[in-house]
Amino acid sequence: MAAAVIPAPTLPCLVFDYDGEQQRTTLFSISDGAHRACEIEELRAELAHVARLGMLASDPATAATFLWNPPRAPGTAADRIAVPPLAQPPPLRSVCARSGDPCTAAGGRCTVLLAEPPQSTILWYCQAGGTAWTRHEYDLGSASIRVPEGNAWCKRTVNRLASCQDRFYYPHSSTQCGVIGFSPAGLPELSTVPMKMGGLMAAAATYIVEIGGDLHTVYVFRHGIDFTAVADVGVYRMDFARQDHVRVESIGDRAILAGSGSCFGGWCPATEFGLLPNTVYWMSSVDDRLHVFDIEVGAEEVHEPCKGVAVPSRKPFWIIPAHP
């Protein structure tokens, strides 16, 4: 599979995938709102999102597996970094992240961590340049959740994942943040950090994003049980020293991109890629509309990327350009 060369203005984009059917994979460019036919060979592979730096892809024909970073500049090739082959493509709804940057000497050891979908309690991890993936089964205990018939117990799982300063983070509970580190021997170590619950218990879609070396949580608050209406969008820096969420009014010349039926959240430079600065671009899985929020002012724009295209085989997913 040859490395793809993609016009940078196409990115960031939403990908409409039709699972190999006659309908051609389509890209929706966020900067100009245009639909384009997809010429990216890697997007015909099985994919799992990486929260900050590219994607994990495997070639179904050869089982070759690699980290794939979309290009940053026009006419340049995407980066492909080989990792050990997977025995089978990652299940849909897997979440994946990596720590370190294998492309730079300062990046340190690059660990790739893959968590299987929420019904599973399996982690897979490897090192870039390594020879094999290692399977790790975890037990985070259970939690009581409310269902129409009353309360039910279910296993806690790693269903969101972000990397920050060589560790991986996930939501453990309303008062704890989960942390996954690795011992000097390379074994995973799961722990938790207390966090104040505060006033964040409203119905909300949540996404974990690393920005400027700090972990942030993006909350898309809904109007009660009306999941089509958004009451507010907040970006909170996770202050582990104070064990609290601190709301931020500015993320600078950046745009956060999240949603569309997955737990994925990431960001890219805004002005460089034709986006509005200090914003959250959130793709709703309920009304299939793209909501654009100004973090400081609170203003909202709504776009319809699904209008005029065939219904994809799964919810559209994000491709975000690589950035430092």
PDB file of C-alpha atoms in Angstrom:
ATOM      1  CA  MET A   1       0.000   0.000   0.000  1.00  0.00           C
ATOM      2  CA  ALA A   2       1.671   3.225  -1.122  1.00  0.00           C
ATOM      3  CA  ALA A   3       1.783   6.234   1.181  1.00  0.00           C
ATOM      4  CA  ALA A   4      -1.025   8.629   0.329  1.00  0.00           C
ATOM      5  CA  VAL A   5      -0.527  12.231  -0.734  1.00  0.00           C
ATOM      6  CA  ILE A   6      -3.515  14.328   0.338  1.00  0.00           C
ATOM      7  CA  PRO A   7      -4.268  17.988  -0.332  1.00  0.00           C
ATOM      8  CA  ALA A   8      -3.925  19.552   3.125  1.00  0.00           C
ATOM      9  CA  PRO A   9      -6.978  21.858   2.746  1.00  0.00           C
ATOM     10  CA  THR A  10      -9.149  18.698   2.763  1.00  0.00           C
ATOM     11  CA  LEU A  11      -8.202  18.196   6.409  1.00  0.00           C
ATOM     12  CA  PRO A  12      -9.596  18.079   8.986  1.00  0.00           C
ATOM     13  CA  CYS A  13     -12.519  16.132   7.608  1.00  0.00           C
ATOM     14  CA  LEU A  14     -15.305  13.699   8.366  1.00  0.00           C
ATOM     15  CA  VAL A  15     -15.096  10.362   6.554  1.00  0.00           C
ATOM     16  CA  PHE A  16     -18.254   8.713   5.214  1.00  0.00           C
ATOM     17  CA  ASP A  17     -17.369   5.023   4.897  1.00  0.00           C
ATOM     18  CA  TYR A  18     -19.476   2.507   2.959  1.00  0.00           C
ATOM     19  CA  ASP A  19     -17.636  -0.671   3.971  1.00  0.00           C
ATOM     20  CA  GLY A  20     -16.426  -1.599   0.494  1.00  0.00           C
ATOM     21  CA  GLU A  21     -19.824  -1.242  -1.148  1.00  0.00           C
ATOM     22  CA  GLN A  22     -20.322   0.368  -4.561  1.00  0.00           C
ATOM     23  CA  GLN A  23     -20.826   3.768  -2.960  1.00  0.00           C
ATOM     24  CA  ARG A  24     -17.466   5.521  -2.839  1.00  0.00           C
ATOM     25  CA  THR A  25     -15.952   6.701   0.450  1.00  0.00           C
ATOM     26  CA  THR A  26     -16.588  10.433   0.781  1.00  0.00           C
ATOM     27  CA  LEU A  27     -14.767  13.164   2.712  1.00  0.00           C
ATOM     28  CA  PHE A  28     -16.475  16.247   4.156  1.00  0.00           C
ATOM     29  CA  SER A  29     -13.944  19.058   4.514  1.00  0.00           C
ATOM     30  CA  ILE A  30     -14.636  21.142   7.617  1.00  0.00           C
ATOM     31  CA  SER A  31     -12.934  24.295   6.336  1.00  0.00           C
ATOM     32  CA  ASP A  32     -15.028  24.768   3.182  1.00  0.00           C
ATOM     33  CA  GLY A  33     -18.013  22.454   3.750  1.00  0.00           C
ATOM     34  CA  ALA A  34     -17.381  20.529   0.517  1.00  0.00           C
ATOM     35  CA  HIS A  35     -17.868  16.808  -0.129  1.00  0.00           C
ATOM     36  CA  ARG A  36     -15.041  15.125  -2.058  1.00  0.00           C
ATOM     37  CA  ALA A  37     -14.390  11.606  -3.292  1.00  0.00           C
ATOM     38  CA  CYS A  38     -11.817   9.862  -1.121  1.00  0.00           C
ATOM     39  CA  GLU A  39      -8.524   8.891  -2.742  1.00  0.00           C
ATOM     40  CA  ILE A  40      -6.852   7.811   0.513  1.00  0.00           C
ATOM     41  CA  GLU A  41      -5.971   4.126   0.299  1.00  0.00           C
ATOM     42  CA  GLU A  42      -5.416   3.857   4.073  1.00  0.00           C
ATOM     43  CA  LEU A  43      -9.074   4.662   4.693  1.00  0.00           C
ATOM     44  CA  ARG A  44     -10.063   1.400   3.029  1.00  0.00           C
ATOM     45  CA  ALA A  45      -8.281  -0.421   5.846  1.00  0.00           C
ATOM     46  CA  GLU A  46      -9.714  -1.192   9.262  1.00  0.00           C
ATOM     47  CA  LEU A  47      -9.115   1.822  11.531  1.00  0.00           C
ATOM     48  CA  ALA A  48      -9.078   2.719  15.198  1.00  0.00           C
ATOM     49  CA  HIS A  49      -8.860   6.318  16.348  1.00  0.00           C
ATOM     50  CA  VAL A  50      -5.768   7.680  18.034  1.00  0.00           C
ATOM     51  CA  ALA A  51      -6.602  10.591  20.296  1.00  0.00           C
ATOM     52  CA  ARG A  52      -3.783  12.932  19.346  1.00  0.00           C
ATOM     53  CA  LEU A  53      -1.300  11.697  16.781  1.00  0.00           C
ATOM     54  CA  GLY A  54      -2.786   9.923  13.787  1.00  0.00           C
ATOM     55  CA  MET A  55      -4.533   6.594  13.486  1.00  0.00           C
ATOM     56  CA  LEU A  56      -3.840   2.900  13.872  1.00  0.00           C
ATOM     57  CA  ALA A  57      -4.524   1.070  10.615  1.00  0.00           C
ATOM     58  CA  SER A  58      -4.120  -2.495   9.421  1.00  0.00           C
ATOM     59  CA  ASP A  59      -4.122  -3.766   5.859  1.00  0.00           C
ATOM     60  CA  PRO A  60      -6.676  -6.628   5.646  1.00  0.00           C
ATOM     61  CA  ALA A  61      -4.788  -8.207   2.740  1.00  0.00           C
ATOM     62  CA  THR A  62      -1.395  -8.460   4.449  1.00  0.00           C
ATOM     63  CA  ALA A  63      -2.124  -7.908   8.188  1.00  0.00           C
ATOM     64  CA  ALA A  64       0.550  -5.186   8.093  1.00  0.00           C
ATOM     65  CA  THR A  65      -0.188  -2.701  10.877  1.00  0.00           C
ATOM     66  CA  PHE A  66       1.036   0.863  11.161  1.00  0.00           C
ATOM     67  CA  LEU A  67       0.500   4.240  12.748  1.00  0.00           C
ATOM     68  CA  TRP A  68      -0.775   6.606  10.079  1.00  0.00           C
ATOM     69  CA  ASN A  69      -0.417  10.373  10.392  1.00  0.00           C
ATOM     70  CA  PRO A  70      -2.243  12.532   7.820  1.00  0.00           C
ATOM     71  CA  PRO A  71       0.005  15.135   6.136  1.00  0.00           C
ATOM     72  CA  ARG A  72       0.359  18.646   7.480  1.00  0.00           C
ATOM     73  CA  ALA A  73       1.438  20.447   4.289  1.00  0.00           C
ATOM     74  CA  PRO A  74      -0.079  20.361   0.775  1.00  0.00           C
ATOM     75  CA  GLY A  75       1.270  17.666  -1.511  1.00  0.00           C
ATOM     76  CA  THR A  76       3.268  15.851   1.162  1.00  0.00           C
ATOM     77  CA  ALA A  77       3.028  12.174   1.968  1.00  0.00           C
ATOM     78  CA  ALA A  78       1.438  10.881   5.140  1.00  0.00           C
ATOM     79  CA  ASP A  79       3.738   9.370   7.783  1.00  0.00           C
ATOM     80  CA  ARG A  80       3.533   5.608   8.228  1.00  0.00           C
ATOM     81  CA  ILE A  81       5.266   4.055  11.232  1.00  0.00           C
ATOM     82  CA  ALA A  82       5.337   0.268  11.355  1.00  0.00           C
ATOM     83  CA  VAL A  83       4.128  -1.517  14.491  1.00  0.00           C
ATOM     84  CA  PRO A  84       3.756  -5.265  15.072  1.00  0.00           C
ATOM     85  CA  PRO A  85       0.988  -6.874  12.974  1.00  0.00           C
ATOM     86  CA  LEU A  86      -2.376  -7.518  14.588  1.00  0.00           C
ATOM     87  CA  ALA A  87      -3.790 -11.022  14.304  1.00  0.00           C
ATOM     88  CA  GLN A  88      -7.057  -9.415  13.225  1.00  0.00           C
ATOM     89  CA  PRO A  89      -8.248  -5.831  12.676  1.00  0.00           C
ATOM     90  CA  PRO A  90      -9.252  -3.931  15.840  1.00  0.00           C
ATOM     91  CA  PRO A  91     -12.971  -4.345  16.623  1.00  0.00           C
ATOM     92  CA  LEU A  92     -15.122  -1.371  15.731  1.00  0.00           C
ATOM     93  CA  ARG A  93     -15.509   1.071  18.650  1.00  0.00           C
ATOM     94  CA  SER A  94     -12.042   0.216  19.952  1.00  0.00           C
ATOM     95  CA  VAL A  95     -10.167   3.207  21.328  1.00  0.00           C
ATOM     96  CA  CYS A  96      -6.477   3.765  20.826  1.00  0.00           C
ATOM     97  CA  ALA A  97      -3.764   6.247  21.792  1.00  0.00           C
ATOM     98  CA  ARG A  98      -0.013   6.478  21.788  1.00  0.00           C
ATOM     99  CA  SER A  99       2.557   8.123  24.024  1.00  0.00           C
ATOM    100  CA  GLY A 100       5.801   9.542  22.752  1.00  0.00           C
ATOM    101  CA  ASP A 101       6.731  10.330  19.160  1.00  0.00           C
ATOM    102  CA  PRO A 102       8.806   7.726  17.320  1.00  0.00           C
ATOM    103  CA  CYS A 103       9.681  10.305  14.638  1.00  0.00           C
ATOM    104  CA  THR A 104      11.760  12.463  17.004  1.00  0.00           C
ATOM    105  CA  ALA A 105      14.658  11.720  19.319  1.00  0.00           C
ATOM    106  CA  ALA A 106      12.908  13.708  22.047  1.00  0.00           C
ATOM    107  CA  GLY A 107       9.773  11.610  21.670  1.00  0.00           C
ATOM    108  CA  GLY A 108      11.139   8.876  23.914  1.00  0.00           C
ATOM    109  CA  ARG A 109       9.718   5.386  23.959  1.00  0.00           C
ATOM    110  CA  CYS A 110       6.532   5.188  21.891  1.00  0.00           C
ATOM    111  CA  THR A 111       3.860   2.975  23.441  1.00  0.00           C
ATOM    112  CA  VAL A 112       0.667   2.200  21.548  1.00  0.00           C
ATOM    113  CA  LEU A 113      -2.325   1.241  23.694  1.00  0.00           C
ATOM    114  CA  LEU A 114      -5.542  -0.239  22.294  1.00  0.00           C
ATOM    115  CA  ALA A 115      -8.666  -0.831  24.415  1.00  0.00           C
ATOM    116  CA  GLU A 116     -11.307  -3.137  22.994  1.00  0.00           C
ATOM    117  CA  PRO A 117     -14.978  -1.972  22.895  1.00  0.00           C
ATOM    118  CA  PRO A 118     -16.890  -1.351  26.151  1.00  0.00           C
ATOM    119  CA  GLN A 119     -18.212  -4.908  26.480  1.00  0.00           C
ATOM    120  CA  SER A 120     -14.602  -6.135  26.681  1.00  0.00           C
ATOM    121  CA  THR A 121     -11.988  -5.810  29.442  1.00  0.00           C
ATOM    122  CA  ILE A 122      -8.976  -6.385  27.194  1.00  0.00           C
ATOM    123  CA  LEU A 123      -6.067  -4.037  26.512  1.00  0.00           C
ATOM    124  CA  TRP A 124      -3.446  -4.555  23.824  1.00  0.00           C
ATOM    125  CA  TYR A 125      -0.138  -2.702  23.853  1.00  0.00           C
ATOM    126  CA  CYS A 126       3.125  -2.631  21.945  1.00  0.00           C
ATOM    127  CA  GLN A 127       6.205  -0.526  21.320  1.00  0.00           C
ATOM    128  CA  ALA A 128       6.878   1.104  17.969  1.00  0.00           C
ATOM    129  CA  GLY A 129       9.658  -0.997  16.485  1.00  0.00           C
ATOM    130  CA  GLY A 130       8.662  -3.970  18.650  1.00  0.00           C
ATOM    131  CA  THR A 131       7.872  -7.480  17.463  1.00  0.00           C
ATOM    132  CA  ALA A 132       4.482  -8.289  19.007  1.00  0.00           C
ATOM    133  CA  TRP A 133       1.396  -6.962  20.771  1.00  0.00           C
ATOM    134  CA  THR A 134       0.803  -7.990  24.387  1.00  0.00           C
ATOM    135  CA  ARG A 135      -2.666  -8.827  25.677  1.00  0.00           C
ATOM    136  CA  HIS A 136      -3.682  -7.612  29.146  1.00  0.00           C
ATOM    137  CA  GLU A 137      -6.990  -8.379  30.851  1.00  0.00           C
ATOM    138  CA  TYR A 138      -7.999  -5.892  33.537  1.00  0.00           C
ATOM    139  CA  ASP A 139     -10.586  -5.692  36.310  1.00  0.00           C
ATOM    140  CA  LEU A 140     -11.846  -2.243  37.331  1.00  0.00           C
ATOM    141  CA  GLY A 141     -14.736  -3.564  39.397  1.00  0.00           C
ATOM    142  CA  SER A 142     -18.398  -2.813  38.750  1.00  0.00           C
ATOM    143  CA  ALA A 143     -20.735   0.154  38.979  1.00  0.00           C
ATOM    144  CA  SER A 144     -24.477   0.541  39.426  1.00  0.00           C
ATOM    145  CA  ILE A 145     -26.257   2.172  36.502  1.00  0.00           C
ATOM    146  CA  ARG A 146     -29.879   3.199  36.164  1.00  0.00           C
ATOM    147  CA  VAL A 147     -31.973   1.328  33.591  1.00  0.00           C
ATOM    148  CA  PRO A 148     -35.757   1.481  32.924  1.00  0.00           C
ATOM    149  CA  GLU A 149     -36.291  -1.535  35.191  1.00  0.00           C
ATOM    150  CA  GLY A 150     -34.298  -0.029  38.074  1.00  0.00           C
ATOM    151  CA  ASN A 151     -30.577  -0.357  38.817  1.00  0.00           C
ATOM    152  CA  ALA A 152     -28.170  -2.829  37.254  1.00  0.00           C
ATOM    153  CA  TRP A 153     -24.525  -3.666  37.853  1.00  0.00           C
ATOM    154  CA  CYS A 154     -22.080  -3.551  34.979  1.00  0.00           C
ATOM    155  CA  LYS A 155     -18.322  -3.856  34.646  1.00  0.00           C
ATOM    156  CA  ARG A 156     -16.261  -0.690  34.481  1.00  0.00           C
ATOM    157  CA  THR A 157     -14.263  -0.529  31.266  1.00  0.00           C
ATOM    158  CA  VAL A 158     -11.810   1.735  29.481  1.00  0.00           C
ATOM    159  CA  ASN A 159     -14.120   3.368  26.929  1.00  0.00           C
ATOM    160  CA  ARG A 160     -12.246   6.635  26.348  1.00  0.00           C
ATOM    161  CA  LEU A 161      -8.521   7.082  26.118  1.00  0.00           C
ATOM    162  CA  ALA A 162      -6.069   9.969  25.878  1.00  0.00           C
ATOM    163  CA  SER A 163      -2.319  10.235  26.339  1.00  0.00           C
ATOM    164  CA  CYS A 164      -0.511  12.987  28.204  1.00  0.00           C
ATOM    165  CA  GLN A 165       3.115  13.121  29.368  1.00  0.00           C
ATOM    166  CA  ASP A 166       3.780   9.403  28.796  1.00  0.00           C
ATOM    167  CA  ARG A 167       0.663   8.214  30.603  1.00  0.00           C
ATOM    168  CA  PHE A 168      -2.798   7.238  29.429  1.00  0.00           C
ATOM    169  CA  TYR A 169      -6.031   8.507  30.981  1.00  0.00           C
ATOM    170  CA  TYR A 170      -9.674   7.439  30.913  1.00  0.00           C
ATOM    171  CA  PRO A 171     -12.847   8.325  32.889  1.00  0.00           C
ATOM    172  CA  HIS A 172     -13.122   5.872  35.775  1.00  0.00           C
ATOM    173  CA  SER A 173     -16.066   7.365  37.689  1.00  0.00           C
ATOM    174  CA  SER A 174     -17.668  10.705  38.493  1.00  0.00           C
ATOM    175  CA  THR A 175     -15.057  11.269  41.225  1.00  0.00           C
ATOM    176  CA  GLN A 176     -11.989   9.480  39.830  1.00  0.00           C
ATOM    177  CA  CYS A 177      -9.833   9.703  36.730  1.00  0.00           C
ATOM    178  CA  GLY A 178      -8.248   6.459  35.593  1.00  0.00           C
ATOM    179  CA  VAL A 179      -4.516   6.361  34.849  1.00  0.00           C
ATOM    180  CA  ILE A 180      -2.583   3.728  32.897  1.00  0.00           C
ATOM    181  CA  GLY A 181       1.182   3.817  33.201  1.00  0.00           C
ATOM    182  CA  PHE A 182       3.900   1.302  32.441  1.00  0.00           C
ATOM    183  CA  SER A 183       6.479  -0.077  34.851  1.00  0.00           C
ATOM    184  CA  PRO A 184      10.223  -0.087  34.034  1.00  0.00           C
ATOM    185  CA  ALA A 185       9.672  -3.701  32.969  1.00  0.00           C
ATOM    186  CA  GLY A 186       7.058  -2.531  30.471  1.00  0.00           C
ATOM    187  CA  LEU A 187       4.000  -3.899  32.295  1.00  0.00           C
ATOM    188  CA  PRO A 188       0.749  -1.872  32.486  1.00  0.00           C
ATOM    189  CA  GLU A 189      -0.152  -0.366  35.862  1.00  0.00           C
ATOM    190  CA  LEU A 190      -3.738   0.847  36.365  1.00  0.00           C
ATOM    191  CA  SER A 191      -4.554   3.365  39.090  1.00  0.00           C
ATOM    192  CA  THR A 192      -6.926   6.263  39.787  1.00  0.00           C
ATOM    193  CA  VAL A 193      -6.647   9.925  40.783  1.00  0.00           C
ATOM    194  CA  PRO A 194      -9.418  11.551  42.888  1.00  0.00           C
ATOM    195  CA  MET A 195     -11.274  14.396  41.160  1.00  0.00           C
ATOM    196  CA  LYS A 196     -14.012  16.595  42.601  1.00  0.00           C
ATOM    197  CA  MET A 197     -17.419  15.942  41.120  1.00  0.00           C
ATOM    198  CA  GLY A 198     -18.360  19.632  41.163  1.00  0.00           C
ATOM    199  CA  GLY A 199     -21.425  20.647  39.159  1.00  0.00           C
ATOM    200  CA  LEU A 200     -20.662  18.459  36.145  1.00  0.00           C
ATOM    201  CA  MET A 201     -23.287  15.781  36.672  1.00  0.00           C
ATOM    202  CA  ALA A 202     -25.703  17.102  34.043  1.00  0.00           C
ATOM    203  CA  ALA A 203     -26.400  14.962  30.989  1.00  0.00           C
ATOM    204  CA  ALA A 204     -23.394  15.512  28.765  1.00  0.00           C
ATOM    205  CA  ALA A 205     -21.229  13.951  26.097  1.00  0.00           C
ATOM    206  CA  THR A 206     -17.613  13.979  27.302  1.00  0.00           C
ATOM    207  CA  TYR A 207     -14.266  13.793  25.519  1.00  0.00           C
ATOM    208  CA  ILE A 208     -10.711  13.775  26.888  1.00  0.00           C
ATOM    209  CA  VAL A 209      -8.173  15.860  24.958  1.00  0.00           C
ATOM    210  CA  GLU A 210      -4.518  16.707  25.625  1.00  0.00           C
ATOM    211  CA  ILE A 211      -3.764  20.385  24.925  1.00  0.00           C
ATOM    212  CA  GLY A 212      -0.401  22.020  25.544  1.00  0.00           C
ATOM    213  CA  GLY A 213       0.802  19.281  27.875  1.00  0.00           C
ATOM    214  CA  ASP A 214      -2.341  19.370  30.048  1.00  0.00           C
ATOM    215  CA  LEU A 215      -5.312  17.045  30.033  1.00  0.00           C
ATOM    216  CA  HIS A 216      -8.701  18.628  29.316  1.00  0.00           C
ATOM    217  CA  THR A 217     -12.258  17.317  29.344  1.00  0.00           C
ATOM    218  CA  VAL A 218     -14.779  18.662  26.854  1.00  0.00           C
ATOM    219  CA  TYR A 219     -18.403  18.604  28.037  1.00  0.00           C
ATOM    220  CA  VAL A 220     -21.316  19.008  25.621  1.00  0.00           C
ATOM    221  CA  PHE A 221     -24.226  19.643  27.998  1.00  0.00           C
ATOM    222  CA  ARG A 222     -27.720  18.727  26.830  1.00  0.00           C
ATOM    223  CA  HIS A 223     -31.147  20.153  27.626  1.00  0.00           C
ATOM    224  CA  GLY A 224     -32.489  17.492  29.997  1.00  0.00           C
ATOM    225  CA  ILE A 225     -33.677  14.456  28.046  1.00  0.00           C
ATOM    226  CA  ASP A 226     -33.708  16.353  24.744  1.00  0.00           C
ATOM    227  CA  PHE A 227     -30.457  15.065  23.238  1.00  0.00           C
ATOM    228  CA  THR A 228     -30.927  17.124  20.063  1.00  0.00           C
ATOM    229  CA  ALA A 229     -30.549  20.449  21.913  1.00  0.00           C
ATOM    230  CA  VAL A 230     -27.260  21.661  23.406  1.00  0.00           C
ATOM    231  CA  ALA A 231     -27.436  23.810  26.542  1.00  0.00           C
ATOM    232  CA  ASP A 232     -23.724  24.616  26.847  1.00  0.00           C
ATOM    233  CA  VAL A 233     -20.245  23.493  25.877  1.00  0.00           C
ATOM    234  CA  GLY A 234     -17.413  23.700  28.386  1.00  0.00           C
ATOM    235  CA  VAL A 235     -13.702  22.897  28.232  1.00  0.00           C
ATOM    236  CA  TYR A 236     -12.148  22.059  31.611  1.00  0.00           C
ATOM    237  CA  ARG A 237      -8.477  21.623  32.445  1.00  0.00           C
ATOM    238  CA  MET A 238      -7.937  18.698  34.778  1.00  0.00           C
ATOM    239  CA  ASP A 239      -5.921  20.115  37.683  1.00  0.00           C
ATOM    240  CA  PHE A 240      -4.586  16.993  39.385  1.00  0.00           C
ATOM    241  CA  ALA A 241      -2.816  18.986  42.127  1.00  0.00           C
ATOM    242  CA  ARG A 242      -6.143  20.519  43.217  1.00  0.00           C
ATOM    243  CA  GLN A 243      -8.086  17.419  42.175  1.00  0.00           C
ATOM    244  CA  ASP A 244     -10.541  19.663  40.376  1.00  0.00           C
ATOM    245  CA  HIS A 245     -11.871  20.649  36.941  1.00  0.00           C
ATOM    246  CA  VAL A 246     -10.980  24.244  36.004  1.00  0.00           C
ATOM    247  CA  ARG A 247     -13.049  25.798  33.230  1.00  0.00           C
ATOM    248  CA  VAL A 248     -10.983  27.551  30.559  1.00  0.00           C
ATOM    249  CA  GLU A 249     -12.175  30.429  28.386  1.00  0.00           C
ATOM    250  CA  SER A 250      -9.542  30.081  25.687  1.00  0.00           C
ATOM    251  CA  ILE A 251      -7.558  27.349  23.981  1.00  0.00           C
ATOM    252  CA  GLY A 252      -5.849  29.881  21.704  1.00  0.00           C
ATOM    253  CA  ASP A 253      -5.629  29.381  17.959  1.00  0.00           C
ATOM    254  CA  ARG A 254      -6.901  25.828  18.185  1.00  0.00           C
ATOM    255  CA  ALA A 255     -10.086  23.981  17.289  1.00  0.00           C
ATOM    256  CA  ILE A 256     -11.275  20.882  19.137  1.00  0.00           C
ATOM    257  CA  LEU A 257     -13.016  18.233  17.014  1.00  0.00           C
ATOM    258  CA  ALA A 258     -15.103  15.518  18.638  1.00  0.00           C
ATOM    259  CA  GLY A 259     -18.177  13.340  18.490  1.00  0.00           C
ATOM    260  CA  SER A 260     -19.984  11.451  15.714  1.00  0.00           C
ATOM    261  CA  GLY A 261     -20.887   8.272  17.539  1.00  0.00           C
ATOM    262  CA  SER A 262     -17.465   7.733  19.107  1.00  0.00           C
ATOM    263  CA  CYS A 263     -15.532   8.820  22.172  1.00  0.00           C
ATOM    264  CA  PHE A 264     -12.883  10.464  20.009  1.00  0.00           C
ATOM    265  CA  GLY A 265     -11.699  13.980  20.733  1.00  0.00           C
ATOM    266  CA  GLY A 266      -8.706  15.802  19.280  1.00  0.00           C
ATOM    267  CA  TRP A 267      -7.568  19.219  18.130  1.00  0.00           C
ATOM    268  CA  CYS A 268      -5.631  20.943  15.379  1.00  0.00           C
ATOM    269  CA  PRO A 269      -4.334  24.469  14.677  1.00  0.00           C
ATOM    270  CA  ALA A 270      -7.339  26.550  13.631  1.00  0.00           C
ATOM    271  CA  THR A 271      -6.251  29.380  11.325  1.00  0.00           C
ATOM    272  CA  GLU A 272      -3.732  27.225   9.455  1.00  0.00           C
ATOM    273  CA  PHE A 273      -6.472  24.782   8.460  1.00  0.00           C
ATOM    274  CA  GLY A 274      -9.256  27.253   7.803  1.00  0.00           C
ATOM    275  CA  LEU A 275     -11.144  26.728  11.066  1.00  0.00           C
ATOM    276  CA  LEU A 276     -12.461  29.185  13.622  1.00  0.00           C
ATOM    277  CA  PRO A 277     -10.053  29.644  16.575  1.00  0.00           C
ATOM    278  CA  ASN A 278     -11.030  28.886  20.169  1.00  0.00           C
ATOM    279  CA  THR A 279     -13.874  26.609  19.111  1.00  0.00           C
ATOM    280  CA  VAL A 280     -15.326  23.141  19.543  1.00  0.00           C
ATOM    281  CA  TYR A 281     -16.542  21.337  16.413  1.00  0.00           C
ATOM    282  CA  TRP A 282     -18.920  18.656  17.666  1.00  0.00           C
ATOM    283  CA  MET A 283     -20.625  16.139  15.374  1.00  0.00           C
ATOM    284  CA  SER A 284     -23.855  14.929  16.988  1.00  0.00           C
ATOM    285  CA  SER A 285     -24.721  11.261  16.587  1.00  0.00           C
ATOM    286  CA  VAL A 286     -28.375  12.080  17.325  1.00  0.00           C
ATOM    287  CA  ASP A 287     -29.255  14.723  14.725  1.00  0.00           C
ATOM    288  CA  ASP A 288     -26.228  14.113  12.425  1.00  0.00           C
ATOM    289  CA  ARG A 289     -25.405  17.819  12.424  1.00  0.00           C
ATOM    290  CA  LEU A 290     -22.100  19.555  13.026  1.00  0.00           C
ATOM    291  CA  HIS A 291     -22.326  22.060  15.890  1.00  0.00           C
ATOM    292  CA  VAL A 292     -19.610  24.725  16.096  1.00  0.00           C
ATOM    293  CA  PHE A 293     -19.240  26.493  19.453  1.00  0.00           C
ATOM    294  CA  ASP A 294     -17.191  29.553  20.371  1.00  0.00           C
ATOM    295  CA  ILE A 295     -15.671  28.633  23.747  1.00  0.00           C
ATOM    296  CA  GLU A 296     -15.453  32.186  25.109  1.00  0.00           C
ATOM    297  CA  VAL A 297     -18.627  33.771  23.691  1.00  0.00           C
ATOM    298  CA  GLY A 298     -20.836  30.675  23.637  1.00  0.00           C
ATOM    299  CA  ALA A 299     -22.149  31.338  20.111  1.00  0.00           C
ATOM    300  CA  GLU A 300     -23.214  28.331  18.038  1.00  0.00           C
ATOM    301  CA  GLU A 301     -23.286  27.566  14.311  1.00  0.00           C
ATOM    302  CA  VAL A 302     -24.916  24.451  12.868  1.00  0.00           C
ATOM    303  CA  HIS A 303     -23.964  22.660   9.634  1.00  0.00           C
ATOM    304  CA  GLU A 304     -25.349  19.562   7.899  1.00  0.00           C
ATOM    305  CA  PRO A 305     -22.479  17.428   6.571  1.00  0.00           C
ATOM    306  CA  CYS A 306     -24.784  14.432   6.015  1.00  0.00           C
ATOM    307  CA  LYS A 307     -27.048  16.345   3.657  1.00  0.00           C
ATOM    308  CA  GLY A 308     -26.789  15.187   0.054  1.00  0.00           C
ATOM    309  CA  VAL A 309     -24.763  12.011   0.705  1.00  0.00           C
ATOM    310  CA  ALA A 310     -25.808   8.382   1.088  1.00  0.00           C
ATOM    311  CA  VAL A 311     -26.172   6.977   4.602  1.00  0.00           C
ATOM    312  CA  PRO A 312     -22.781   5.436   5.528  1.00  0.00           C
ATOM    313  CA  SER A 313     -22.310   1.943   6.950  1.00  0.00           C
ATOM    314  CA  ARG A 314     -21.218   3.484  10.260  1.00  0.00           C
ATOM    315  CA  LYS A 315     -21.196   6.950  11.760  1.00  0.00           C
ATOM    316  CA  PRO A 316     -18.752   9.363  10.068  1.00  0.00           C
ATOM    317  CA  PHE A 317     -15.362   9.510  11.767  1.00  0.00           C
ATOM    318  CA  TRP A 318     -12.745  12.230  12.062  1.00  0.00           C
ATOM    319  CA  ILE A 319      -9.399  12.623  10.298  1.00  0.00           C
ATOM    320  CA  ILE A 320      -7.270  15.375  11.849  1.00  0.00           C
ATOM    321  CA  PRO A 321      -3.943  16.626  10.422  1.00  0.00           C
ATOM    322  CA  ALA A 322      -0.787  15.784  12.322  1.00  0.00           C
ATOM    323  CA  HIS A 323       0.616  18.560  14.482  1.00  0.00           C
ATOM    324  CA  PRO A 324       3.315  18.958  17.148  1.00  0.00           C
TER     325      PRO A 324
END
